[in-house]
Coordinates of C-alpha atoms in Angstrom, one line a residue:
M1 CA 8.8 -22.5 2.9
Q2 CA 5.1 -22.1 2.3
V3 CA 4.0 -18.5 1.7
Y4 CA 0.3 -18.4 2.3
D5 CA -1.7 -15.3 1.5
T6 CA -5.1 -14.6 3.0
T7 CA -5.8 -11.1 1.6
L8 CA -9.0 -12.2 0.0
R9 CA -10.5 -13.7 3.2
D10 CA -8.9 -12.4 6.4
G11 CA -7.6 -9.2 4.8
A12 CA -11.2 -8.4 3.6
Q13 CA -12.3 -8.1 7.2
R14 CA -10.6 -4.7 7.3
E15 CA -13.1 -1.9 8.2
G16 CA -14.3 -0.2 5.1
L17 CA -12.9 -2.7 2.7
T18 CA -15.2 -4.6 0.3
Y19 CA -14.2 -6.7 -2.7
S20 CA -16.4 -7.5 -5.7
V21 CA -15.9 -10.8 -7.4
A22 CA -14.1 -9.1 -10.2
D23 CA -11.8 -7.4 -7.6
K24 CA -11.0 -10.7 -6.0
L25 CA -10.1 -12.2 -9.3
A26 CA -7.8 -9.3 -10.1
V27 CA -6.1 -9.5 -6.7
A28 CA -5.6 -13.2 -7.0
K29 CA -3.9 -12.7 -10.3
L30 CA -1.5 -10.1 -8.8
L31 CA -0.7 -12.4 -5.9
D32 CA 0.2 -15.2 -8.2
E33 CA 2.4 -12.8 -10.2
F34 CA 4.1 -12.0 -6.9
G35 CA 4.8 -15.7 -6.5
V36 CA 3.0 -16.7 -3.3
G37 CA 2.5 -20.4 -2.9
F38 CA -1.1 -20.4 -1.6
I39 CA -4.0 -18.0 -2.0
E40 CA -6.9 -18.3 0.3
G41 CA -9.9 -17.1 -1.8
G42 CA -12.7 -17.0 0.7
W43 CA -15.4 -19.0 2.6
P44 CA -17.6 -20.6 -0.1
G45 CA -19.8 -22.4 2.4
A46 CA -20.8 -19.1 4.2
M47 CA -20.5 -16.4 1.6
P48 CA -22.5 -16.5 -1.7
K49 CA -20.0 -14.0 -3.3
D50 CA -17.2 -16.5 -2.6
V51 CA -19.1 -19.3 -4.2
E52 CA -19.2 -17.2 -7.4
F53 CA -15.5 -16.3 -7.0
F54 CA -14.4 -20.0 -6.8
R55 CA -16.6 -20.8 -9.8
R56 CA -15.1 -18.1 -11.9
A57 CA -11.6 -18.8 -10.7
R58 CA -11.9 -22.3 -12.0
E59 CA -12.9 -20.9 -15.4
E60 CA -10.8 -17.8 -15.7
L61 CA -7.6 -18.1 -13.6
E62 CA -4.5 -20.0 -14.6
F63 CA -1.9 -19.6 -11.9
R64 CA 1.8 -20.0 -12.5
H65 CA 2.8 -20.2 -8.9
A66 CA -0.1 -20.3 -6.5
I67 CA -2.5 -23.0 -5.3
L68 CA -6.1 -21.8 -4.6
V69 CA -7.4 -22.6 -1.1
A70 CA -11.0 -22.5 0.2
F71 CA -11.6 -21.6 3.8
G72 CA -14.1 -23.2 6.1
M73 CA -14.6 -24.7 9.5
T74 CA -14.8 -28.1 11.1
R75 CA -18.1 -29.8 11.1
K76 CA -20.7 -28.7 13.6
A77 CA -21.2 -30.6 16.9
G78 CA -23.5 -33.6 16.7
I79 CA -23.6 -33.6 12.9
A80 CA -21.9 -36.2 10.6
V81 CA -19.2 -34.4 8.5
E82 CA -20.8 -35.5 5.2
D83 CA -24.1 -33.9 6.3
D84 CA -22.7 -30.5 7.2
Q85 CA -23.7 -27.9 4.7
L86 CA -20.6 -25.7 5.2
V87 CA -18.4 -28.7 4.6
R88 CA -20.4 -29.4 1.4
G89 CA -19.8 -25.8 0.3
L90 CA -16.0 -26.3 0.8
M91 CA -16.1 -29.5 -1.3
D92 CA -18.1 -27.8 -4.0
A93 CA -15.4 -25.1 -4.4
Q94 CA -13.2 -27.8 -6.0
T95 CA -10.0 -26.4 -4.7
P96 CA -6.8 -28.6 -4.4
A97 CA -6.5 -27.4 -0.7
V98 CA -8.7 -26.3 2.1
A99 CA -8.1 -24.4 5.3
L100 CA -10.2 -25.5 8.3
V101 CA -10.5 -23.2 11.4
A102 CA -10.8 -25.1 14.7
K103 CA -11.2 -24.0 18.3
S104 CA -7.9 -24.7 20.1
D105 CA -8.7 -22.7 23.3
I106 CA -10.8 -24.8 25.7
R107 CA -12.6 -21.8 26.9
H108 CA -13.9 -21.1 23.4
V109 CA -15.0 -24.7 23.1
H110 CA -17.1 -24.3 26.2
R111 CA -18.5 -20.8 25.7
A112 CA -18.6 -20.3 21.9
L113 CA -19.1 -23.8 20.5
R114 CA -21.0 -24.9 23.7
T115 CA -19.8 -28.5 23.3
S116 CA -17.5 -30.8 25.1
P117 CA -13.7 -30.9 24.7
E118 CA -14.0 -34.4 23.4
E119 CA -16.5 -33.6 20.7
N120 CA -14.4 -30.7 19.5
L121 CA -11.4 -33.0 19.1
A122 CA -13.7 -35.4 17.1
M123 CA -14.9 -32.5 15.0
V124 CA -11.3 -31.7 14.1
A125 CA -10.3 -35.3 13.3
D126 CA -13.5 -36.1 11.4
T127 CA -13.3 -33.0 9.1
V128 CA -9.6 -33.2 8.4
A129 CA -9.9 -37.0 7.6
Y130 CA -12.9 -36.3 5.3
F131 CA -11.0 -33.8 3.2
V132 CA -7.9 -35.9 3.1
A133 CA -9.9 -38.9 1.9
N134 CA -11.3 -36.7 -0.9
N135 CA -7.7 -35.8 -2.0
R136 CA -7.6 -32.3 -0.5
R137 CA -4.5 -30.8 1.1
V138 CA -5.6 -29.6 4.5
F139 CA -4.3 -26.7 6.6
L140 CA -5.7 -26.6 10.2
D141 CA -6.0 -23.1 11.5
C142 CA -5.9 -23.4 15.3
E143 CA -7.8 -20.3 16.4
H144 CA -6.7 -18.6 19.6
F145 CA -3.8 -21.0 19.7
F146 CA -1.4 -18.9 21.9
D147 CA -4.1 -17.8 24.4
G148 CA -5.3 -21.4 24.7
F149 CA -1.8 -22.8 25.1
R150 CA -1.1 -20.4 28.0
H151 CA -4.4 -21.4 29.6
D152 CA -4.5 -25.1 29.0
P153 CA -1.5 -26.3 27.0
D154 CA -2.5 -30.0 27.2
Y155 CA -5.8 -29.3 25.4
T156 CA -4.4 -27.0 22.8
A157 CA -1.7 -29.5 22.0
A158 CA -4.4 -32.2 21.8
V159 CA -6.2 -30.2 19.1
V160 CA -3.0 -29.9 17.1
R161 CA -2.4 -33.6 17.5
A162 CA -5.9 -34.5 16.4
G163 CA -5.5 -32.5 13.2
L164 CA -2.0 -33.8 12.3
D165 CA -2.9 -37.4 13.1
A166 CA -6.0 -37.1 10.8
G167 CA -3.8 -36.0 7.9
A168 CA -3.5 -32.2 8.1
E169 CA -0.4 -31.0 6.3
I170 CA 0.2 -28.1 8.6
A171 CA -1.3 -27.0 12.0
V172 CA -1.3 -23.2 11.9
M173 CA -0.8 -21.5 15.3
C174 CA -3.0 -18.4 15.1
D175 CA -2.4 -15.4 17.3
T176 CA -6.1 -14.5 16.8
N177 CA -6.1 -11.7 19.4
G178 CA -2.8 -10.3 18.2
G179 CA -1.4 -10.0 21.7
M180 CA 1.9 -12.0 21.4
L181 CA 5.5 -10.7 21.4
P182 CA 8.4 -12.3 19.4
S183 CA 10.1 -13.9 22.4
Q184 CA 6.8 -15.5 23.4
I185 CA 6.3 -16.9 19.9
T186 CA 9.8 -18.4 19.9
R187 CA 9.2 -20.1 23.3
A188 CA 5.8 -21.4 22.2
V189 CA 7.1 -23.0 19.0
A190 CA 9.8 -24.8 20.9
E191 CA 7.4 -26.0 23.7
V192 CA 4.7 -27.2 21.2
S193 CA 7.2 -29.0 19.1
A194 CA 8.7 -30.7 22.2
R195 CA 5.3 -31.5 23.8
L196 CA 4.0 -33.2 20.6
A197 CA 7.3 -34.6 19.4
V198 CA 6.8 -33.1 16.0
S199 CA 9.2 -31.1 13.8
P200 CA 8.4 -27.3 13.7
D201 CA 8.1 -27.6 10.0
R202 CA 4.7 -29.3 10.6
L203 CA 3.6 -26.0 12.2
G204 CA 2.5 -22.7 10.7
I205 CA 2.1 -19.2 12.0
H206 CA -0.7 -16.6 11.5
C207 CA -0.3 -13.3 13.3
Q208 CA -2.6 -10.3 13.9
N209 CA -1.0 -6.9 14.5
D210 CA -2.6 -5.7 17.7
T211 CA 0.8 -5.2 19.4
A212 CA 2.3 -3.9 16.1
C213 CA 4.4 -7.1 16.2
A214 CA 2.8 -9.2 13.5
V215 CA 5.7 -9.2 11.1
A216 CA 8.3 -9.6 13.9
N217 CA 6.3 -12.5 15.4
T218 CA 6.1 -14.1 12.0
V219 CA 9.8 -13.8 11.5
A220 CA 10.4 -15.2 15.0
A221 CA 8.3 -18.2 14.3
V222 CA 10.2 -18.9 11.1
E223 CA 13.6 -18.5 12.9
A224 CA 12.2 -21.1 15.4
G225 CA 11.7 -23.6 12.6
V226 CA 8.2 -23.0 11.3
R227 CA 8.0 -23.4 7.5
H228 CA 4.5 -22.1 6.7
F229 CA 3.5 -18.4 7.3
Q230 CA 0.4 -16.5 6.6
G231 CA -0.1 -12.8 5.8
T232 CA -2.0 -10.3 3.8
A233 CA -1.1 -7.7 1.2
N234 CA -0.2 -4.4 2.9
G235 CA -1.2 -5.9 6.3
Y236 CA -4.9 -5.6 5.6
G237 CA -7.2 -7.2 8.1
E238 CA -9.4 -6.9 11.1
R239 CA -8.6 -4.3 13.8
P240 CA -5.0 -3.1 13.2
G241 CA -4.6 -5.8 10.6
N242 CA -2.5 -8.9 9.8
A243 CA 1.2 -9.5 9.2
D244 CA 2.1 -7.7 6.0
I245 CA 3.1 -10.4 3.6
F246 CA 5.4 -8.1 1.7
A247 CA 7.4 -7.2 4.8
C248 CA 7.6 -10.8 5.9
V249 CA 8.8 -12.0 2.5
A250 CA 11.4 -9.2 2.3
N251 CA 12.7 -9.7 5.8
L252 CA 13.1 -13.5 5.3
H253 CA 14.8 -13.1 1.9
L254 CA 17.0 -10.0 2.5
K255 CA 17.7 -10.3 6.2
L256 CA 17.8 -14.0 6.9
G257 CA 19.0 -15.2 3.5
M258 CA 15.8 -17.3 3.0
P259 CA 14.4 -16.7 -0.5
V260 CA 10.8 -17.7 -0.3
L261 CA 9.5 -16.6 -3.8
P262 CA 10.4 -17.8 -7.3
E263 CA 13.3 -16.0 -8.9
G264 CA 12.4 -12.6 -10.3
C265 CA 9.2 -12.1 -8.1
L266 CA 10.7 -10.1 -5.3
E267 CA 11.2 -7.1 -7.6
Q268 CA 7.4 -7.0 -8.3
M269 CA 6.7 -6.2 -4.7
V270 CA 6.0 -2.4 -5.0
R271 CA 4.0 -2.8 -8.2
V272 CA 1.8 -5.6 -6.7
S273 CA 1.4 -3.8 -3.4
H274 CA 0.2 -0.6 -5.0
A275 CA -2.0 -2.4 -7.5
I276 CA -3.8 -4.2 -4.7
A277 CA -4.3 -1.0 -2.8
E278 CA -5.8 0.6 -5.9
I279 CA -8.3 -2.3 -6.3
A280 CA -9.1 -2.1 -2.6
N281 CA -9.6 1.7 -3.0
I282 CA -7.2 2.4 -0.2
A283 CA -4.4 4.9 -0.6
P284 CA -1.0 3.2 -0.5
D285 CA 0.7 3.8 2.8
T286 CA 3.5 6.3 2.0
H287 CA 5.5 5.1 5.0
Q288 CA 5.0 1.4 4.7
A289 CA 8.2 -0.6 5.0
Y290 CA 9.8 -1.7 1.7
T291 CA 6.8 -0.6 -0.5
G292 CA 6.0 2.9 0.6
S293 CA 7.0 5.8 -1.6
A294 CA 8.9 7.2 1.5
A295 CA 10.5 3.9 2.5
F296 CA 13.8 5.1 1.0
A297 CA 13.2 8.9 1.1
H298 CA 15.9 11.0 2.7
K299 CA 15.4 14.5 4.0
A300 CA 18.4 15.4 6.3
G301 CA 21.3 17.1 4.6
L302 CA 23.9 14.8 6.3
H303 CA 22.1 11.8 4.9
A304 CA 22.2 13.2 1.4
S305 CA 25.8 14.2 1.7
A306 CA 26.8 10.6 2.5
I307 CA 24.4 9.1 -0.1
K308 CA 26.1 11.2 -2.8
H309 CA 29.2 9.1 -2.2
D310 CA 27.6 5.7 -1.4
P311 CA 23.8 5.2 -1.3
A312 CA 24.3 2.1 0.8
L313 CA 25.4 4.2 3.7
Y314 CA 21.8 5.2 4.5
N315 CA 19.7 2.5 2.8
H316 CA 19.4 -0.8 4.6
I317 CA 18.9 -2.5 1.1
D318 CA 19.1 -1.5 -2.5
P319 CA 15.5 -0.2 -3.1
A320 CA 15.5 -1.7 -6.6
V321 CA 15.5 -5.2 -5.2
V322 CA 11.9 -4.8 -4.2
G323 CA 11.0 -2.5 -7.1
N324 CA 11.2 0.7 -5.2
D325 CA 13.4 3.9 -5.7
M326 CA 15.4 6.1 -3.4
K327 CA 14.4 9.7 -3.4
I328 CA 15.8 12.9 -2.0
L329 CA 13.3 15.3 -0.3
V330 CA 13.9 19.0 -0.8
T331 CA 13.3 20.9 2.4
E332 CA 14.9 23.5 4.6
M333 CA 17.0 20.7 6.0
A334 CA 18.5 20.1 2.6
G335 CA 22.2 20.9 2.1
R336 CA 23.9 21.3 -1.3
A337 CA 24.4 17.5 -1.6
S338 CA 20.6 17.0 -1.3
I339 CA 20.0 19.6 -4.0
E340 CA 22.5 18.0 -6.3
L341 CA 21.1 14.5 -5.8
K342 CA 17.5 15.7 -6.3
S343 CA 18.4 17.6 -9.4
K344 CA 20.2 14.6 -10.8
E345 CA 17.1 12.5 -10.1
L346 CA 15.2 15.0 -12.2
G347 CA 17.7 14.9 -15.0
L348 CA 19.6 18.1 -14.2
D349 CA 23.3 17.7 -13.4
L350 CA 24.6 20.3 -11.0
A351 CA 27.9 18.4 -10.2
G352 CA 29.9 20.9 -12.1
R353 CA 27.9 24.0 -11.0
P354 CA 28.5 24.5 -7.3
D355 CA 27.4 28.1 -7.7
V356 CA 24.0 27.1 -8.9
A357 CA 23.7 24.4 -6.3
T358 CA 24.5 26.9 -3.6
K359 CA 22.0 29.4 -5.0
V360 CA 19.2 26.9 -5.2
T361 CA 20.0 25.6 -1.7
E362 CA 19.7 29.1 -0.2
E363 CA 16.5 29.8 -2.3
V364 CA 14.9 26.7 -1.0
K365 CA 15.7 27.5 2.6
Q366 CA 14.3 31.0 2.3
R367 CA 11.1 29.8 0.6
E368 CA 10.6 26.9 3.1
A369 CA 10.9 29.5 5.9
A370 CA 8.1 31.4 4.2
G371 CA 5.8 28.3 4.0
W372 CA 6.8 26.7 0.7
S373 CA 7.4 23.0 0.6
Y374 CA 9.0 21.1 -2.3
E375 CA 8.8 17.6 -0.7
A376 CA 5.7 16.7 -2.8
A377 CA 6.2 19.3 -5.6
D378 CA 9.0 18.0 -7.8
A379 CA 7.8 19.9 -10.8
S380 CA 8.0 23.3 -9.0
F381 CA 11.5 22.4 -7.8
E382 CA 12.6 21.4 -11.3
L383 CA 11.4 24.8 -12.6
L384 CA 13.3 26.5 -9.8
V385 CA 16.5 24.7 -10.7
R386 CA 16.1 25.4 -14.5
D387 CA 15.7 29.1 -13.7
A388 CA 18.9 29.1 -11.7
L389 CA 20.7 27.3 -14.6
G390 CA 19.3 29.8 -17.0
T391 CA 17.6 27.1 -19.0
G392 CA 14.1 27.8 -17.9
S393 CA 11.5 29.1 -20.4
T394 CA 8.7 31.6 -20.0
P395 CA 5.9 30.6 -22.3
F396 CA 3.8 33.6 -21.1
T397 CA 3.9 36.5 -18.6
L398 CA 1.1 37.8 -16.5
E399 CA -0.2 41.3 -16.9
S400 CA -3.1 40.9 -14.5
Y401 CA -5.9 38.6 -13.4
R402 CA -9.3 39.2 -11.7
V403 CA -11.7 36.9 -10.1
I404 CA -15.3 37.6 -9.3
V405 CA -17.6 35.3 -7.2
E406 CA -21.2 36.0 -7.8
H407 CA -24.1 34.7 -5.7
R408 CA -27.2 34.8 -7.9
E409 CA -30.8 35.3 -7.1
D410 CA -31.6 31.6 -7.8
G411 CA -29.0 30.5 -5.2
A412 CA -26.3 29.6 -7.8
V413 CA -22.8 30.6 -7.1
V414 CA -20.7 31.3 -10.1
S415 CA -17.0 32.3 -10.3
E416 CA -15.7 34.3 -13.2
A417 CA -12.0 35.0 -14.0
T418 CA -10.4 37.3 -16.4
V419 CA -6.7 37.0 -17.2
K420 CA -4.5 39.3 -19.3
V421 CA -1.2 37.7 -20.4
R422 CA 1.5 38.3 -23.0
V423 CA 2.2 35.3 -25.2
K424 CA 5.0 35.4 -27.8
G425 CA 4.7 39.2 -27.9
E426 CA 0.9 39.2 -28.2
R427 CA -1.4 40.6 -25.5
V428 CA -4.2 38.2 -24.9
I429 CA -7.3 38.6 -22.7
A430 CA -9.6 35.7 -21.8
T431 CA -12.6 35.3 -19.5
A432 CA -14.1 32.1 -18.3
E433 CA -16.5 30.8 -15.7
G434 CA -15.9 27.9 -13.3
N435 CA -17.3 26.1 -10.4
G436 CA -14.9 28.0 -8.1
P437 CA -12.4 30.8 -8.4
V438 CA -9.5 28.4 -9.0
N439 CA -11.3 26.4 -11.7
A440 CA -12.3 29.7 -13.3
L441 CA -8.7 30.9 -13.3
D442 CA -7.5 27.6 -14.8
E443 CA -10.1 27.8 -17.6
A444 CA -9.4 31.4 -18.4
L445 CA -5.6 30.9 -18.5
R446 CA -5.9 27.8 -20.7
Q447 CA -8.3 29.8 -23.0
A448 CA -5.7 32.6 -23.3
L449 CA -2.9 30.2 -24.2
A450 CA -4.9 27.7 -26.4
R451 CA -4.1 29.2 -29.8
H452 CA -0.3 29.3 -29.1
Y453 CA -0.1 26.1 -27.1
P454 CA -2.8 23.7 -28.3
Q455 CA -1.0 20.8 -26.4
L456 CA -2.5 22.2 -23.2
A457 CA -5.7 20.4 -24.2
T458 CA -3.9 17.2 -23.2
L459 CA -3.3 18.4 -19.6
E460 CA -5.9 18.1 -16.9
L461 CA -6.0 19.3 -13.3
A462 CA -6.4 16.1 -11.3
D463 CA -6.2 17.2 -7.7
Y464 CA -6.2 20.4 -5.6
K465 CA -5.1 20.6 -2.0
V466 CA -5.1 23.5 0.4
R467 CA -3.3 23.7 3.7
I468 CA -3.5 26.7 6.1
L469 CA -0.2 27.4 7.8
E470 CA -0.2 29.4 11.0
G471 CA 1.3 32.9 10.8
S472 CA 3.9 34.1 13.2
H473 CA 5.0 37.5 14.7
G474 CA 1.5 38.9 14.3
T475 CA 1.1 38.0 10.6
G476 CA -1.9 36.4 9.2
A477 CA -2.3 32.7 8.1
I478 CA -0.3 31.5 5.1
T479 CA -2.0 29.3 2.5
R480 CA -0.1 26.5 0.7
V481 CA -1.7 25.0 -2.4
L482 CA -0.7 21.8 -4.1
V483 CA -1.9 21.1 -7.6
E484 CA -1.6 17.7 -9.3
T485 CA -1.8 17.6 -13.1
V486 CA -1.9 14.6 -15.5
D487 CA -1.5 14.4 -19.2
S488 CA -2.9 12.1 -21.9
R489 CA 0.3 9.9 -21.8
G490 CA -0.2 8.9 -18.2
G491 CA 2.3 11.4 -16.8
D492 CA 1.6 13.3 -13.6
W493 CA 3.3 16.1 -11.7
T494 CA 2.7 18.3 -8.6
T495 CA 3.3 22.0 -8.2
V496 CA 3.1 24.3 -5.2
G497 CA 2.1 27.9 -4.5
V498 CA 2.2 29.9 -1.3
H499 CA 0.6 33.2 -0.3
E500 CA -1.6 34.9 2.3
N501 CA -4.4 34.9 -0.4
V502 CA -5.6 31.4 -1.4
V503 CA -6.3 32.6 -5.0
E504 CA -2.8 34.0 -5.4
A505 CA -1.3 30.8 -4.0
S506 CA -3.4 28.8 -6.4
W507 CA -2.3 31.0 -9.3
H508 CA 1.4 30.3 -8.6
A509 CA 0.7 26.5 -8.5
L510 CA -1.4 26.7 -11.7
V511 CA 1.3 28.7 -13.6
D512 CA 4.0 26.2 -12.5
A513 CA 1.8 23.3 -13.6
L514 CA 1.3 24.6 -17.1
N515 CA 4.9 25.8 -17.5
Y516 CA 6.1 22.3 -16.5
G517 CA 3.6 20.7 -18.8
L518 CA 4.6 22.8 -21.7
A519 CA 8.3 22.0 -21.1
H520 CA 7.6 18.3 -21.2
T521 CA 4.7 17.9 -23.6
P522 CA 5.5 17.9 -27.4
A523 CA 4.0 20.7 -29.3
R524 CA 1.2 19.9 -31.8
A525 CA 1.9 20.3 -35.4

């Protein structure tokens, strides 16, 4: 099975996505680590950036698994193949393999290329033969294959035949408009194979996701005998995107019993998926199949109760197989089993403490009804459980705080916070300014605690989110605040606070953040 990745070319057509040369090199290395067989690096004949990428790739990349492929098109009409500048650019890339896009829908031949059907067939045959003669492996991407096959199957089949007869290794059937369904793909593979009297393993599949069927269509083609499939990391691509190569690989391996990667590579899936998302500056899709952080997350209490006895009852695979983890979400839907499992996940065993598990369960339900949410705030939940167990610590207690927002004559807006706390029996007062009331509170609290807890200097507020929750029964709106904190060792945690007043909600989240940090950060000597 040939696993062909086109993240760096077709995937880069996603709206808002731009790779630098350094980005492309980094992504290529990750894809090779994942074990794909072919990496389409770009279009060197048309994109100056891609010329630089292929030059640097020759010097800097040493692949263990992948073969680098340069993408281009067949020669232009009326030009000898050796005189075509885009063809020359492909040759200059010096890759072992090339992918050539060709028009396989006769309507595109007439209206886009504005040439004759016969000339288009000659363009395909000439260009494929030229690269084969120059010791290149050739993949022929038959653009608009399925639309063309429905309109004029004889001509579309003739394009495939021209490429294969000229020496193309694979003729790739491209669902360029993304409008196909799995049953249509299955029929088309059988019809094309029969019409051309070729084995389906000489055919490939490339699916766009306009019907949300790109992965299903890819799997259907493989089940029909195709042995070359194309996709992109995380399904990146034009419009709704391409077939997600991670989901394709996982489905083939885990559902059809067709391992398509070298041994040990499948478990790298989540790491590679998220690393590529980071390079692309796109937040990983939480709910993405197999690789999303919520792919194996369970909220309902009935699910958790069953999972407590056997995780396989509600997981379609072992998450670890693809490098993921199961997690239990703590919400008002959680029963005692959910609380016990989530606590165990955090290193707190409640199995022998049903009284504590029941107490925490009721507390969570009451708090969730008031607007709290622990789904994304594991640190606050852990503190809640520790308090119920009697193992929680109180590094400081609040006496009072005050926040002033001052609009000055010069237009500057300055926030000032004063906090009064008791730390180890000592009353401490601290005042600090900030670029907002929450920042000022954070600075003042840290200042008050600094002498007793110098390790707080290693903690940093990384993100702050506010959500307004609608009130009910005539009450005002409720504010929920999430605070993300990071430490110098690379750890991160999220805490939550809820109140009608955004500053008070922020205070609760900040206090939890520092309490959690102090509980998990070694004290300085």
